[in-house]
Amino acid sequence: MRRRTFDALLAVGGLIVATVLVAAGGLLMWANNFVDDQVTTQLTAQKIFFPEAGSESANDPNVKEYIAPYLGQQVTNGEQARVFADHYIGVHLQEMAGGKTYSELSTISRANPDDAEAAAAVQTAFRGETLRGLLLNAYAFWQMGQIALYGAIAAFAGAALLLVLSILGLLHLRRTPAEAEVRIGSGVQAATA
């Protein structure tokens, strides 16, 4: 195969792959923006706030170090949702239920149907675990959006690299002698007459 033909094929192939990577990067950026907007919109509508600085719940040693950066803020993104779910709701549920899960509390309540305190604990655990689960779902979707952002950056970087390499290949094509050939296993050789 002629070296110029080989160089042209590689350069054009690189340009095609660069174009595909730009399209993929654009779609990944769209996915990131869509997910981020949806999570922010849904969390903002719920009007969930971290406790204010100095409040009793903010000073709880089991939560203080985790929620300190967010004191007084509204939960509006996935990371805040994770912290609120795991280090605020989760800790309070553990304290309220003595380490028992909703399922364990429900079993106790069903065994004692006249125990109003057990029934109230079941309802509190159910509501708390439901909110915690919803917040962790918001975190999961937000995290997928972040991964899409990293994928978009990688796709754009790959496209830029291939564009540069393709341009260099086209420039090299112009300097390659017309009679140069590529032989697999033997490198580039000039054609003989």
C-alpha positions as semicolon CSV with decimal commas, in nm:
position;residue;x (nm);y (nm);z (nm)
1;M;0,000;0,000;0,000
2;R;0,124;0,347;-0,080
3;R;0,232;0,544;0,224
4;R;0,028;0,848;0,117
5;T;-0,287;0,636;0,093
6;F;-0,215;0,487;0,436
7;D;-0,155;0,834;0,589
8;A;-0,474;0,968;0,428
9;L;-0,681;0,677;0,562
10;L;-0,544;0,725;0,914
11;A;-0,595;1,102;0,909
12;V;-0,952;1,078;0,778
13;G;-1,028;0,796;1,022
14;G;-0,896;1,014;1,305
15;L;-1,118;1,301;1,193
16;I;-1,422;1,072;1,185
17;V;-1,350;0,937;1,535
18;A;-1,289;1,294;1,660
19;T;-1,630;1,394;1,523
20;V;-1,795;1,098;1,697
21;L;-1,620;1,189;2,024
22;V;-1,740;1,550;1,998
23;A;-2,096;1,426;1,948
24;A;-2,062;1,185;2,242
25;G;-1,915;1,462;2,457
26;G;-2,206;1,688;2,368
27;L;-2,459;1,420;2,463
28;L;-2,277;1,352;2,789
29;M;-2,276;1,724;2,872
30;W;-2,649;1,735;2,798
31;A;-2,701;1,435;3,030
32;N;-2,502;1,605;3,305
33;N;-2,700;1,927;3,272
34;F;-3,033;1,743;3,258
35;V;-2,962;1,531;3,567
36;D;-2,820;1,824;3,761
37;D;-3,122;2,040;3,676
38;Q;-3,371;1,767;3,767
39;V;-3,204;1,686;4,100
40;T;-3,173;2,053;4,193
41;T;-3,533;2,130;4,093
42;Q;-3,676;1,834;4,283
43;L;-3,466;1,887;4,597
44;T;-3,532;2,262;4,603
45;A;-3,907;2,200;4,585
46;Q;-3,887;1,988;4,902
47;K;-3,748;2,280;5,107
48;I;-3,518;2,062;5,320
49;F;-3,271;2,264;5,524
50;F;-2,972;2,170;5,734
51;P;-3,001;2,293;6,092
52;E;-2,877;2,641;6,172
53;A;-2,533;2,687;6,327
54;G;-2,556;2,677;6,704
55;S;-2,878;2,475;6,714
56;E;-2,896;2,169;6,937
57;S;-2,912;1,921;6,647
58;A;-2,617;2,089;6,474
59;N;-2,407;2,041;6,787
60;D;-2,478;1,668;6,813
61;P;-2,128;1,512;6,807
62;N;-2,254;1,228;6,584
63;V;-2,347;1,465;6,301
64;K;-2,153;1,786;6,364
65;E;-1,840;1,711;6,161
66;Y;-2,039;1,592;5,858
67;I;-2,299;1,867;5,836
68;A;-2,075;2,156;5,944
69;P;-2,005;2,274;5,586
70;Y;-2,379;2,291;5,512
71;L;-2,527;2,447;5,828
72;G;-2,828;2,664;5,747
73;Q;-2,819;2,571;5,376
74;Q;-3,101;2,424;5,173
75;V;-3,044;2,075;5,030
76;T;-3,015;2,140;4,655
77;N;-2,760;1,892;4,517
78;G;-2,673;1,526;4,538
79;E;-2,383;1,558;4,776
80;Q;-2,592;1,759;5,022
81;A;-2,871;1,499;4,988
82;R;-2,624;1,219;5,073
83;V;-2,489;1,401;5,377
84;F;-2,839;1,488;5,502
85;A;-2,961;1,130;5,446
86;D;-2,665;0,944;5,593
87;H;-2,533;1,180;5,857
88;Y;-2,844;1,359;5,975
89;I;-3,155;1,148;5,917
90;G;-2,967;0,819;5,946
91;V;-2,806;0,913;6,276
92;H;-3,133;1,038;6,423
93;L;-3,316;0,725;6,314
94;Q;-3,050;0,511;6,480
95;E;-3,081;0,712;6,801
96;M;-3,463;0,712;6,796
97;A;-3,494;0,340;6,724
98;G;-3,207;0,222;6,941
99;G;-3,032;0,083;6,635
100;K;-3,335;-0,114;6,516
101;T;-3,448;-0,105;6,156
102;Y;-3,799;-0,029;6,034
103;S;-3,855;-0,401;5,978
104;E;-3,752;-0,485;6,335
105;L;-3,972;-0,211;6,480
106;S;-4,263;-0,326;6,266
107;T;-4,224;-0,683;6,391
108;I;-4,230;-0,558;6,752
109;S;-4,537;-0,342;6,683
110;R;-4,727;-0,626;6,517
111;A;-4,652;-0,850;6,815
112;N;-4,796;-0,580;7,046
113;P;-5,085;-0,421;6,852
114;D;-5,204;-0,220;7,154
115;D;-4,864;-0,054;7,210
116;A;-4,911;0,305;7,083
117;E;-4,546;0,391;7,143
118;A;-4,428;0,101;6,926
119;A;-4,676;0,200;6,652
120;A;-4,551;0,559;6,663
121;A;-4,189;0,439;6,638
122;V;-4,282;0,233;6,330
123;Q;-4,441;0,535;6,162
124;T;-4,144;0,758;6,243
125;A;-3,898;0,496;6,116
126;F;-4,104;0,443;5,800
127;R;-4,119;0,812;5,720
128;G;-3,754;0,868;5,804
129;E;-3,632;0,572;5,601
130;T;-3,853;0,675;5,308
131;L;-3,713;1,029;5,306
132;R;-3,363;0,892;5,352
133;G;-3,411;0,655;5,056
134;L;-3,548;0,931;4,834
135;L;-3,254;1,155;4,918
136;L;-3,008;0,875;4,845
137;N;-3,179;0,817;4,508
138;A;-3,131;1,187;4,432
139;Y;-2,764;1,143;4,526
140;A;-2,731;0,839;4,298
141;F;-2,878;1,021;3,998
142;W;-2,665;1,328;4,073
143;Q;-2,356;1,105;4,086
144;M;-2,445;0,957;3,747
145;G;-2,462;1,312;3,613
146;Q;-2,115;1,378;3,753
147;I;-1,983;1,065;3,582
148;A;-2,141;1,187;3,255
149;L;-1,953;1,516;3,303
150;Y;-1,622;1,332;3,344
151;G;-1,704;1,124;3,037
152;A;-1,775;1,441;2,839
153;I;-1,442;1,591;2,942
154;A;-1,262;1,271;2,839
155;A;-1,449;1,261;2,505
156;F;-1,362;1,625;2,428
157;A;-0,998;1,567;2,525
158;G;-0,983;1,257;2,304
159;A;-1,142;1,449;2,016
160;A;-0,888;1,730;2,053
161;L;-0,599;1,483;2,056
162;L;-0,729;1,303;1,748
163;L;-0,785;1,632;1,570
164;V;-0,425;1,737;1,632
165;L;-0,293;1,396;1,528
166;S;-0,509;1,397;1,214
167;I;-0,385;1,743;1,115
168;L;-0,027;1,631;1,174
169;G;-0,100;1,323;0,963
170;L;-0,234;1,537;0,678
171;L;0,073;1,759;0,697
172;H;0,296;1,450;0,693
173;L;0,102;1,323;0,392
174;R;0,214;1,625;0,189
175;R;0,580;1,556;0,270
176;T;0,573;1,184;0,195
177;P;0,719;1,084;-0,144
178;A;0,454;0,960;-0,386
179;E;0,639;0,633;-0,443
180;A;0,685;0,545;-0,070
181;E;0,506;0,229;0,037
182;V;0,408;0,067;0,364
183;R;0,477;-0,303;0,400
184;I;0,355;-0,481;0,709
185;G;0,650;-0,612;0,902
186;S;0,909;-0,436;0,687
187;G;0,833;-0,069;0,754
188;V;0,832;0,207;0,491
189;Q;1,024;0,144;0,173
190;A;1,066;0,340;-0,147
191;A;0,919;0,179;-0,456
192;T;1,176;0,035;-0,697
193;A;1,157;0,074;-1,068
